[in-house]
Backbone as CSV, one residue per row, in Angstrom:
resi,resn,N_x,N_y,N_z,CA_x,CA_y,CA_z,C_x,C_y,C_z
1,UNK,-5.274,31.682,-19.254,-5.697,31.417,-18.629,-4.978,31.541,-16.933
2,UNK,-5.473,31.566,-16.315,-4.660,31.644,-14.863,-4.302,30.665,-14.121
3,UNK,-4.467,29.215,-14.904,-3.915,28.074,-14.159,-2.686,27.696,-14.078
4,UNK,-2.123,27.533,-13.281,-0.296,27.458,-13.452,0.113,26.163,-14.184
5,UNK,1.406,26.051,-14.663,1.600,24.865,-15.600,1.864,23.628,-14.614
6,UNK,1.227,22.596,-15.503,1.617,21.707,-14.542,3.031,21.114,-14.278
7,UNK,3.295,20.487,-13.039,4.039,20.207,-12.687,5.190,18.839,-13.287
8,UNK,6.365,18.893,-13.528,6.753,17.570,-14.469,6.776,16.767,-13.467
9,UNK,6.608,15.059,-14.685,6.663,13.969,-13.845,7.747,13.997,-13.602
10,UNK,8.832,12.851,-12.344,9.727,12.288,-12.539,10.335,11.098,-12.530
11,UNK,10.541,10.361,-13.057,10.416,8.698,-13.445,10.840,8.128,-11.970
12,UNK,10.534,7.180,-11.591,10.736,6.472,-10.471,11.035,4.832,-10.707
13,UNK,12.144,4.730,-10.298,11.846,2.939,-10.289,13.168,2.528,-9.651
14,UNK,12.909,1.440,-8.975,13.420,0.872,-7.954,13.481,-0.766,-7.516
15,UNK,13.683,-1.092,-6.797,13.581,-2.380,-6.082,13.117,-2.822,-4.810
16,UNK,12.888,-3.974,-4.514,12.640,-3.652,-3.102,12.742,-5.119,-2.194
17,UNK,13.818,-5.069,-1.605,14.107,-6.439,-0.573,13.386,-6.557,0.854
18,UNK,13.269,-7.996,1.018,12.395,-7.935,2.431,13.194,-9.464,2.745
19,UNK,13.700,-9.434,3.923,14.645,-10.770,4.595,15.808,-11.146,3.319
20,UNK,15.781,-10.181,3.031,17.794,-10.394,2.200,17.457,-10.994,0.385
21,UNK,16.048,-11.198,0.284,15.443,-11.219,-1.020,14.897,-10.314,-1.789
22,UNK,14.933,-10.012,-2.895,13.253,-9.633,-3.748,12.613,-9.589,-3.668
23,UNK,11.426,-8.569,-3.019,9.926,-9.391,-2.812,9.460,-9.131,-4.057
24,UNK,9.182,-10.445,-4.458,8.661,-10.670,-6.057,7.565,-10.456,-6.134
25,UNK,6.285,-10.212,-5.251,5.264,-9.774,-6.320,4.620,-9.006,-4.713
26,UNK,3.549,-8.081,-5.750,2.925,-6.971,-5.168,2.793,-5.349,-5.752
27,UNK,1.739,-4.701,-4.887,1.877,-2.936,-5.167,3.112,-2.454,-4.682
28,UNK,3.441,-1.604,-5.196,4.240,-0.227,-4.555,3.295,0.898,-4.364
29,UNK,2.573,1.858,-3.348,2.387,2.799,-3.400,2.683,3.975,-2.761
30,UNK,2.883,5.363,-3.337,3.731,6.384,-3.499,2.683,7.586,-2.744
31,UNK,2.750,7.558,-1.671,1.355,8.565,-1.025,1.979,9.928,-0.515
32,UNK,1.471,11.052,-1.250,2.192,12.333,-1.074,1.789,12.364,0.961
33,UNK,3.059,12.852,0.524,3.357,13.248,2.755,2.868,14.547,2.742
34,UNK,1.489,15.426,3.280,1.291,16.722,3.018,2.756,17.052,4.744
35,UNK,2.531,16.255,5.435,3.340,16.283,6.603,4.628,16.971,6.484
36,UNK,5.256,16.490,5.409,6.659,17.141,4.893,6.365,18.128,3.116
37,UNK,5.410,18.679,3.865,5.433,19.770,2.401,5.045,19.156,1.162
38,UNK,4.380,17.893,0.920,3.764,17.966,-0.732,2.606,17.909,-1.109
39,UNK,2.217,18.851,-1.121,0.639,19.024,-1.656,-0.276,18.267,-2.842
40,UNK,0.373,17.472,-3.388,-0.251,17.192,-4.537,-1.131,15.938,-3.974
41,UNK,-2.440,15.455,-4.447,-3.294,14.310,-3.960,-3.638,12.957,-4.805
42,UNK,-2.443,13.680,-5.947,-2.160,11.973,-7.334,-0.974,11.191,-6.157
43,UNK,-1.458,9.947,-5.730,-0.726,8.770,-5.640,-0.226,8.257,-7.023
44,UNK,0.947,7.813,-6.799,1.977,6.850,-7.674,1.448,5.316,-7.136
45,UNK,1.762,4.499,-8.097,1.525,2.918,-8.025,2.402,2.259,-9.434
46,UNK,2.635,1.420,-8.402,3.787,0.170,-9.196,3.558,-0.784,-8.778
47,UNK,3.582,-2.050,-9.885,3.435,-3.394,-9.393,5.451,-3.951,-9.277
48,UNK,5.186,-4.660,-8.629,6.348,-5.922,-8.643,6.566,-6.910,-9.100
49,UNK,7.899,-6.988,-9.716,8.002,-7.832,-10.549,9.006,-9.529,-10.297
50,UNK,9.139,-10.508,-10.587,9.848,-11.213,-9.836,11.155,-10.904,-9.264
51,UNK,11.477,-9.920,-9.957,13.106,-9.653,-9.524,12.899,-8.363,-8.340
52,UNK,12.058,-8.032,-7.481,11.856,-7.702,-7.040,12.019,-5.736,-7.367
53,UNK,11.372,-5.741,-8.800,11.991,-4.120,-9.160,10.486,-3.438,-9.685
54,UNK,10.584,-2.193,-9.860,9.041,-1.190,-9.933,9.261,0.029,-10.758
55,UNK,8.184,0.506,-11.337,8.178,1.602,-11.316,7.122,2.138,-11.407
56,UNK,7.434,3.592,-10.787,5.649,4.007,-10.452,5.310,4.787,-11.307
57,UNK,3.691,4.295,-11.826,3.081,5.445,-12.426,1.954,5.808,-11.955
58,UNK,1.452,7.116,-12.580,0.262,8.308,-11.918,-0.657,8.506,-12.870
59,UNK,-1.741,7.944,-12.654,-2.799,7.646,-13.729,-2.333,6.894,-15.554
60,UNK,-1.652,6.190,-15.296,-0.673,5.522,-16.586,-0.013,6.424,-16.781
61,UNK,0.656,7.627,-16.517,1.833,8.167,-16.626,3.045,7.659,-16.373
62,UNK,3.739,7.791,-16.472,5.363,7.547,-15.779,5.878,8.454,-15.058
63,UNK,6.013,8.085,-13.698,6.178,8.624,-12.753,5.505,9.356,-11.783
64,UNK,5.835,10.161,-10.733,5.028,10.855,-10.199,5.968,12.375,-10.109
65,UNK,5.009,13.315,-9.137,5.548,15.023,-9.390,6.255,14.908,-8.179
66,UNK,7.223,15.630,-7.730,8.653,15.947,-6.607,7.728,16.309,-5.714
67,UNK,8.584,15.201,-4.545,8.269,15.668,-3.164,8.523,14.277,-2.653
68,UNK,8.002,14.782,-1.224,8.317,13.931,-0.147,7.033,12.705,-0.064
69,UNK,6.983,11.452,-0.279,6.118,10.014,-0.622,6.236,9.365,0.783
70,UNK,4.484,8.930,1.296,4.732,7.488,2.104,5.092,6.513,1.283
71,UNK,5.643,5.414,1.684,5.761,4.365,0.492,5.090,2.794,0.954
72,UNK,3.703,2.844,0.701,3.205,1.432,1.320,3.299,0.523,0.528
73,UNK,3.874,-0.953,0.843,4.225,-2.070,0.324,3.173,-2.984,0.235
74,UNK,2.088,-3.542,-0.707,1.052,-4.030,-0.552,1.175,-5.661,-1.100
75,UNK,1.182,-6.752,-0.140,2.123,-8.064,-0.682,1.444,-9.000,-0.198
76,UNK,0.747,-9.680,-0.968,-0.503,-10.692,-0.212,-0.148,-12.393,-0.887
77,UNK,0.246,-13.471,0.013,0.542,-14.810,-0.331,-0.723,-14.880,-1.323
78,UNK,-1.989,-14.696,-1.255,-3.223,-14.678,-1.606,-4.339,-13.583,-2.513
79,UNK,-4.417,-14.213,-3.469,-4.737,-12.779,-4.200,-6.191,-12.221,-3.920
80,UNK,-6.686,-10.943,-4.122,-7.885,-10.199,-3.576,-8.777,-11.023,-4.325
81,UNK,-10.036,-11.551,-3.285,-10.951,-12.449,-4.105,-12.156,-11.114,-4.212
82,UNK,-12.979,-11.393,-4.754,-14.458,-10.301,-5.076,-15.372,-10.595,-4.310
83,UNK,-15.095,-11.564,-2.756,-15.888,-11.308,-1.691,-15.006,-10.423,-0.341
84,UNK,-16.473,-10.478,0.418,-16.115,-9.291,1.426,-15.280,-10.144,2.152
85,UNK,-15.013,-11.452,2.234,-14.780,-12.385,3.250,-13.603,-12.855,3.140
86,UNK,-12.710,-11.683,2.011,-11.344,-12.145,1.660,-10.570,-11.612,2.762
87,UNK,-9.703,-12.010,3.211,-8.293,-11.642,4.292,-7.102,-11.485,3.946
88,UNK,-6.289,-10.548,3.508,-4.968,-10.810,2.942,-4.116,-11.521,3.882
89,UNK,-3.013,-12.094,3.599,-2.163,-13.186,4.048,-0.692,-12.441,3.662
90,UNK,-0.662,-11.056,4.427,0.397,-10.049,4.084,1.697,-10.941,3.927
91,UNK,2.960,-10.493,3.126,4.051,-11.426,2.966,5.268,-9.851,3.647
92,UNK,4.502,-8.949,3.806,5.536,-8.117,4.667,4.598,-7.843,6.027
93,UNK,5.260,-7.142,6.680,4.822,-6.533,8.341,3.459,-5.553,7.704
94,UNK,2.355,-6.132,8.359,1.366,-5.547,8.045,1.251,-3.747,8.048
95,UNK,2.236,-3.315,9.110,2.759,-1.754,9.202,2.767,-1.167,7.650
96,UNK,3.431,-1.372,6.893,3.670,-1.211,5.506,2.772,-0.919,5.099
97,UNK,1.175,-1.353,5.159,0.172,-1.635,4.195,-0.616,-0.657,4.630
98,UNK,-0.137,0.284,5.211,-1.165,1.865,5.789,-0.183,3.123,5.568
99,UNK,-0.268,3.653,5.014,0.494,5.040,5.119,0.643,6.143,6.684
100,UNK,-0.484,5.546,7.820,0.109,6.017,8.805,0.981,5.153,9.521
101,UNK,1.642,4.060,9.074,2.081,3.376,10.137,3.305,3.078,9.107
102,UNK,3.349,3.297,7.561,4.950,2.636,7.117,5.963,3.675,7.455
103,UNK,6.816,3.110,7.767,8.415,4.068,7.754,9.474,4.304,6.637
104,UNK,8.406,3.729,5.732,9.139,3.938,4.834,8.679,5.133,3.575
105,UNK,9.429,6.164,3.630,9.487,7.370,2.608,10.282,7.687,1.900
106,UNK,9.849,8.254,0.786,10.677,8.437,-0.245,10.867,10.181,-1.204
107,UNK,11.741,11.028,-1.179,11.895,11.753,-1.845,12.038,12.248,-3.109
108,UNK,10.996,12.382,-4.189,11.199,12.178,-5.437,11.713,13.343,-6.118
109,UNK,12.746,13.641,-6.645,13.937,14.545,-7.269,13.787,14.629,-8.653
110,UNK,14.332,15.633,-9.103,14.521,15.684,-10.690,15.773,15.034,-11.074
111,UNK,16.820,14.786,-10.209,18.334,14.332,-10.555,18.604,13.214,-9.486
112,UNK,17.915,12.124,-9.358,18.141,11.186,-8.282,19.492,10.498,-8.448
113,UNK,20.374,10.061,-7.633,20.969,9.134,-7.823,21.094,8.251,-7.901
114,UNK,21.591,6.931,-8.297,21.500,5.472,-8.596,20.996,5.098,-7.554
115,UNK,20.049,4.297,-7.668,19.598,3.178,-6.469,18.795,4.174,-5.754
116,UNK,18.556,5.477,-5.847,17.761,5.903,-4.276,16.451,5.480,-4.199
117,UNK,15.448,5.167,-4.885,14.355,4.640,-4.646,14.381,3.004,-4.265
118,UNK,15.424,2.699,-4.326,15.545,1.021,-3.950,14.854,1.075,-1.892
119,UNK,14.691,0.065,-2.049,13.612,0.232,-0.576,13.941,-1.320,-0.282
120,UNK,14.265,-1.163,1.454,14.445,-2.458,2.443,13.199,-2.647,2.984
121,UNK,12.706,-3.558,3.093,11.460,-3.682,4.350,12.066,-4.356,5.427
122,UNK,11.725,-3.808,6.571,12.345,-4.290,8.116,11.435,-5.515,8.571
123,UNK,11.774,-6.407,8.777,10.846,-7.841,9.149,10.098,-6.845,10.544
């Protein structure tokens, strides 16, 4: 066939700190950054654990494709509810919850340096 081989997935794991402490709950979302040349459409998602650690998956597979990503942090004090009136009480500043306003960016590479996927959220 004429299809090009699938790009490799690279494992992404790190930690998130906010106000000097590990962010103990929430989701990390990697949104491909087309402005920095990442043509992929698949988002990567990871859950934060109690120690602020995360691992990113794309469609239940480990890792994401290489390239630049904007990083969203979706962490709320209250759990999402089924009704439409639910309003999140964000733990982190709301600008981190949207790809247009987050300041976090990560380049996913084949051979990352240790801790290069660790994130620090500014208040």
